[in-house]
Amino acid sequence: MPERPKAKIIGSYIDLLDMNGVMEKIKTMIRDPGTQQIVTLNAEIAYLAQQDQLLQAIINSAGLVTPDGIGIVWAARLLGYEISNRVTGIELAYRVSEEAAKQGWKLFLLGAAPGIAKQAAYTLQQIYPGLQIVGSDHGYHNAQDMSAVIENINKLQPDILLVALGAPRQEFWIYEHKKDLEVRVCIGVGGSLDVIAGEKKRAPECFIKLNLEWMYRLLSEPNRIKRQICLPLFVGQVLKSKYLSR
Ligand code: UDP
């Protein structure tokens, strides 16, 4: 049984914390020894995890799992959990940067095409004066280069590593390399660096408020349909777990 209040949604445990609660938890992770993984979970990945034991184990062994998508919030409420709202990867990236500037935490940004992480670092430092981003790197290194990538991260001694390789690639990457990383917290933030760098646009506020961000992403990137096809399957599994399980 998990020791913190969590929602169990088709096999994945999600922390029932709002953004402030998540930030408090991150503060303790920075103080405590060891390297913690944070997963920002959406319905698509929760569905994939049901078919993939390793991914399920990664999610359920993470130090923190936040509800990134409205599908997760919907499912938690349907299953009777009290959950405030989404804590998305992009909002977490901004909030962590804001707090890092206040607390003196050092960040490293990893992921996206060459040049994007550097641009995102510049943008974040403009928004949050004093923010220390000690380094950045793109997300297209091959496996042979990975020990050099990790060595470079460790040399620069960040407290927090934002990993933007897309889900679930970033979840596997963090899990595989956690033991070699000398950082306190690794957070999977999906395509956030593209948005922060201005390379991609986040959905307009009205889509976000109406919880239709997924629809905006589908309209602006139609080939996401291959991934979003999981959404009705996720809904089916959640309904099955509510009404058909004993
Ligand atoms: N990406 C990467 N390395 C890869 C594949 C993808 O760094 O080998 C990056 C890609 O450039 C993009 C992000 O991962 O910045 C994936 O964005 P997407 O919006 O698909 O992720 P999601 O938010 O859906 O997890």
Coordinates of C-alpha atoms and ligand atoms in Angstrom, one line a residue:
M1 CA 0.0 0.0 0.0
P2 CA 1.4 3.5 -0.9
E3 CA 2.1 5.6 2.2
R4 CA 1.0 8.9 0.6
P5 CA -2.6 9.6 -0.5
K6 CA -2.7 8.3 -4.1
A7 CA -5.3 7.4 -6.7
K8 CA -5.0 4.0 -8.3
I9 CA -6.0 4.4 -11.9
I10 CA -5.8 1.2 -14.1
G11 CA -2.7 0.1 -12.3
S12 CA -0.9 3.4 -12.0
Y13 CA -0.6 5.3 -8.6
I14 CA -1.0 9.1 -8.9
D15 CA -0.2 11.5 -6.1
L16 CA -3.2 13.5 -5.0
L17 CA -1.3 16.7 -4.7
D18 CA -2.0 20.1 -6.2
M19 CA 0.9 22.3 -7.5
N20 CA 1.7 23.7 -4.1
G21 CA 1.8 20.2 -2.6
V22 CA 4.1 19.1 -5.4
M23 CA 6.4 22.0 -4.8
E24 CA 6.6 21.1 -1.1
K25 CA 7.4 17.6 -2.0
I26 CA 10.2 18.7 -4.3
K27 CA 11.7 20.8 -1.5
T28 CA 12.0 17.7 0.6
M29 CA 13.5 15.8 -2.3
I30 CA 16.2 18.5 -2.7
R31 CA 17.1 18.2 1.0
D32 CA 17.1 14.4 1.1
P33 CA 19.9 12.3 -0.3
G34 CA 19.4 10.2 -3.4
T35 CA 17.9 10.8 -6.9
Q36 CA 14.1 11.0 -7.3
Q37 CA 12.1 10.6 -10.4
I38 CA 9.0 12.6 -11.1
V39 CA 6.5 11.5 -13.7
T40 CA 3.9 13.8 -15.2
L41 CA 1.4 11.2 -16.2
N42 CA -1.3 11.4 -18.9
A43 CA -4.0 8.9 -19.9
E44 CA -2.0 7.7 -22.9
I45 CA 1.0 6.7 -20.8
A46 CA -1.2 5.2 -18.1
Y47 CA -2.9 3.1 -20.8
L48 CA 0.5 2.0 -22.3
A49 CA 1.7 1.1 -18.8
Q50 CA -1.1 -1.4 -18.5
Q51 CA 0.5 -3.3 -21.4
D52 CA 4.1 -2.8 -20.3
Q53 CA 5.2 -4.1 -16.9
L54 CA 8.5 -2.1 -16.9
L55 CA 6.7 1.2 -17.6
Q56 CA 4.2 0.4 -14.9
A57 CA 6.9 -0.4 -12.4
I58 CA 8.7 2.8 -13.3
I59 CA 5.6 4.9 -12.7
N60 CA 4.8 3.1 -9.4
S61 CA 8.4 3.4 -8.1
A62 CA 8.7 7.1 -8.9
G63 CA 9.1 9.6 -6.0
L64 CA 6.1 11.5 -7.3
V65 CA 3.5 11.1 -10.1
T66 CA 1.5 14.1 -11.1
P67 CA -1.8 14.2 -13.1
D68 CA -0.6 15.8 -16.3
G69 CA -3.8 15.2 -18.3
I70 CA -7.5 15.8 -17.9
G71 CA -8.1 12.1 -18.6
I72 CA -6.3 11.3 -15.3
V73 CA -8.2 13.9 -13.4
W74 CA -11.5 12.7 -14.9
A75 CA -10.7 9.0 -14.0
A76 CA -9.6 9.9 -10.4
R77 CA -12.9 11.8 -9.8
L78 CA -14.9 9.0 -11.4
L79 CA -13.2 6.5 -9.1
G80 CA -14.1 8.6 -6.0
Y81 CA -10.8 10.3 -5.3
E82 CA -10.5 14.0 -4.3
I83 CA -8.1 15.6 -6.8
S84 CA -7.7 19.3 -7.4
N85 CA -6.6 19.7 -10.9
R86 CA -3.9 18.9 -13.4
V87 CA -0.2 19.5 -12.6
T88 CA 1.3 19.5 -16.1
G89 CA 4.9 19.1 -17.2
I90 CA 5.0 22.6 -18.7
E91 CA 3.5 24.3 -15.6
L92 CA 5.8 22.3 -13.4
A93 CA 8.8 23.4 -15.5
Y94 CA 7.9 27.1 -15.1
R95 CA 7.0 26.7 -11.4
V96 CA 10.2 24.8 -10.6
S97 CA 12.2 27.5 -12.4
E98 CA 10.5 30.2 -10.4
E99 CA 11.2 28.4 -7.1
A100 CA 14.8 27.6 -8.2
A101 CA 15.5 31.3 -8.7
K102 CA 14.3 32.0 -5.2
Q103 CA 16.0 29.0 -3.5
G104 CA 19.2 29.0 -5.5
W105 CA 18.6 25.5 -6.9
K106 CA 20.6 24.8 -10.1
L107 CA 18.9 23.4 -13.2
F108 CA 20.0 21.5 -16.2
L109 CA 17.8 21.1 -19.3
L110 CA 18.0 18.0 -21.4
G111 CA 16.0 17.2 -24.5
A112 CA 14.5 18.5 -27.8
A113 CA 16.3 19.3 -31.0
P114 CA 19.7 20.9 -31.0
G115 CA 19.5 24.5 -29.9
I116 CA 16.1 24.3 -28.3
A117 CA 17.2 23.6 -24.7
K118 CA 19.7 26.5 -24.9
Q119 CA 17.0 28.8 -26.1
A120 CA 14.6 27.6 -23.4
A121 CA 17.2 28.2 -20.8
Y122 CA 17.7 31.8 -22.0
T123 CA 13.9 32.4 -22.0
L124 CA 13.5 31.0 -18.4
Q125 CA 16.4 33.2 -17.2
Q126 CA 14.8 36.2 -18.7
I127 CA 11.5 35.4 -16.9
Y128 CA 13.1 34.5 -13.6
P129 CA 16.1 36.7 -12.9
G130 CA 18.8 35.0 -10.9
L131 CA 17.8 31.5 -12.1
Q132 CA 20.9 29.3 -12.4
I133 CA 20.7 27.0 -15.4
V134 CA 24.1 25.4 -15.3
G135 CA 23.8 23.6 -18.6
S136 CA 21.6 22.3 -21.4
D137 CA 21.9 19.5 -24.0
H138 CA 19.7 18.2 -26.9
G139 CA 17.8 15.0 -26.8
Y140 CA 19.1 13.2 -29.8
H141 CA 22.4 11.6 -28.6
N142 CA 22.9 8.0 -29.4
A143 CA 23.4 5.3 -26.7
Q144 CA 27.2 5.4 -27.1
D145 CA 27.3 9.1 -26.2
M146 CA 25.2 8.7 -23.1
S147 CA 28.0 8.3 -20.6
A148 CA 29.6 11.5 -21.8
V149 CA 26.2 13.3 -21.5
I150 CA 25.8 12.1 -18.0
E151 CA 29.4 12.9 -17.1
N152 CA 28.8 16.5 -18.3
I153 CA 25.6 16.8 -16.2
N154 CA 27.3 15.5 -13.1
K155 CA 30.3 17.8 -13.6
L156 CA 28.0 20.9 -13.7
Q157 CA 26.2 19.7 -10.4
P158 CA 22.6 20.7 -11.0
D159 CA 20.0 20.0 -8.3
I160 CA 17.2 19.4 -10.8
L161 CA 17.3 17.8 -14.2
L162 CA 14.4 18.6 -16.6
V163 CA 14.2 15.8 -19.1
A164 CA 12.2 16.6 -22.2
L165 CA 12.5 13.5 -24.4
G166 CA 8.7 13.0 -24.8
A167 CA 6.8 10.4 -22.8
P168 CA 7.4 7.5 -22.2
R169 CA 11.0 7.8 -23.6
Q170 CA 12.0 10.2 -20.8
E171 CA 10.5 7.9 -18.1
F172 CA 12.6 5.0 -19.4
W173 CA 15.7 7.3 -19.7
I174 CA 15.5 8.6 -16.2
Y175 CA 14.9 5.2 -14.7
E176 CA 17.8 3.7 -16.6
H177 CA 20.3 6.5 -15.7
K178 CA 19.1 7.5 -12.2
K179 CA 21.8 5.5 -10.5
D180 CA 24.6 7.3 -12.4
L181 CA 23.1 10.8 -12.1
E182 CA 24.3 13.0 -9.2
V183 CA 21.2 15.2 -9.1
R184 CA 18.4 15.2 -6.6
V185 CA 15.4 15.4 -8.8
C186 CA 14.7 14.3 -12.5
I187 CA 11.4 15.5 -13.9
G188 CA 10.0 14.3 -17.2
V189 CA 8.5 17.3 -18.9
G190 CA 7.6 16.0 -22.4
G191 CA 7.6 18.6 -25.1
S192 CA 7.9 21.6 -22.7
L193 CA 11.2 22.9 -23.9
D194 CA 9.8 23.4 -27.4
V195 CA 7.0 25.5 -25.9
I196 CA 9.3 27.5 -23.6
A197 CA 11.7 28.2 -26.4
G198 CA 8.9 29.4 -28.6
E199 CA 9.3 26.6 -31.1
K200 CA 5.8 25.3 -30.5
K201 CA 2.7 27.1 -29.2
R202 CA 0.8 25.8 -26.2
A203 CA -3.0 25.7 -26.6
P204 CA -4.8 29.1 -26.2
E205 CA -6.0 29.8 -22.7
C206 CA -9.6 29.0 -23.6
F207 CA -8.7 25.4 -24.7
I208 CA -6.7 25.0 -21.4
K209 CA -9.6 26.3 -19.3
L210 CA -12.1 24.0 -21.0
N211 CA -9.7 21.0 -20.6
L212 CA -9.4 20.7 -24.3
E213 CA -5.7 21.0 -24.6
W214 CA -5.5 17.5 -26.0
M215 CA -7.9 18.5 -28.8
Y216 CA -5.8 21.6 -29.7
R217 CA -2.6 19.4 -29.9
L218 CA -4.5 16.9 -32.1
L219 CA -5.6 19.7 -34.5
S220 CA -2.2 21.3 -34.6
E221 CA -0.3 18.0 -34.9
P222 CA -2.7 15.6 -36.7
N223 CA -0.2 12.7 -36.6
R224 CA -0.7 12.6 -32.9
I225 CA -3.9 10.6 -33.7
K226 CA -1.8 7.4 -33.6
R227 CA -1.0 8.2 -29.9
Q228 CA -4.4 9.7 -28.9
I229 CA -6.2 6.6 -30.2
C230 CA -5.2 5.3 -26.7
L231 CA -7.6 7.8 -25.1
P232 CA -10.9 5.9 -25.7
L233 CA -9.2 2.7 -24.8
F234 CA -8.1 4.3 -21.5
V235 CA -11.7 5.5 -20.8
G236 CA -12.9 1.9 -21.5
Q237 CA -10.4 0.5 -19.0
V238 CA -11.3 3.0 -16.3
L239 CA -15.0 2.3 -16.7
K240 CA -14.3 -1.4 -16.6
S241 CA -12.3 -1.0 -13.4
K242 CA -15.1 1.0 -11.8
Y243 CA -18.1 -1.1 -12.9
L244 CA -16.9 -4.6 -13.6
S245 CA -14.3 -5.2 -10.9
R246 CA -15.4 -7.0 -7.8
Ligands
UDP1 N1 12.7 14.2 -28.4 C1 14.0 14.1 -28.0 N2 14.7 13.0 -28.3 C2 14.1 12.0 -29.0 C3 12.7 12.1 -29.3 C4 12.0 13.2 -29.0 O1 14.5 15.0 -27.4 O2 14.7 11.0 -29.3 C5 11.9 15.5 -28.0 C6 11.3 16.1 -29.2 O3 12.2 16.9 -29.9 C7 10.2 17.0 -28.4 C8 9.8 16.1 -27.2 O4 10.9 15.1 -27.1 O5 10.8 18.2 -27.9 C9 8.5 15.3 -27.5 O6 7.5 16.2 -27.5 P1 6.0 15.6 -27.4 O7 5.1 16.9 -27.5 O8 5.8 14.6 -28.4 O9 6.0 15.0 -26.0 P2 4.8 14.8 -24.9 O10 4.6 16.1 -24.2 O11 3.6 14.3 -25.7 O12 5.4 13.7 -24.0

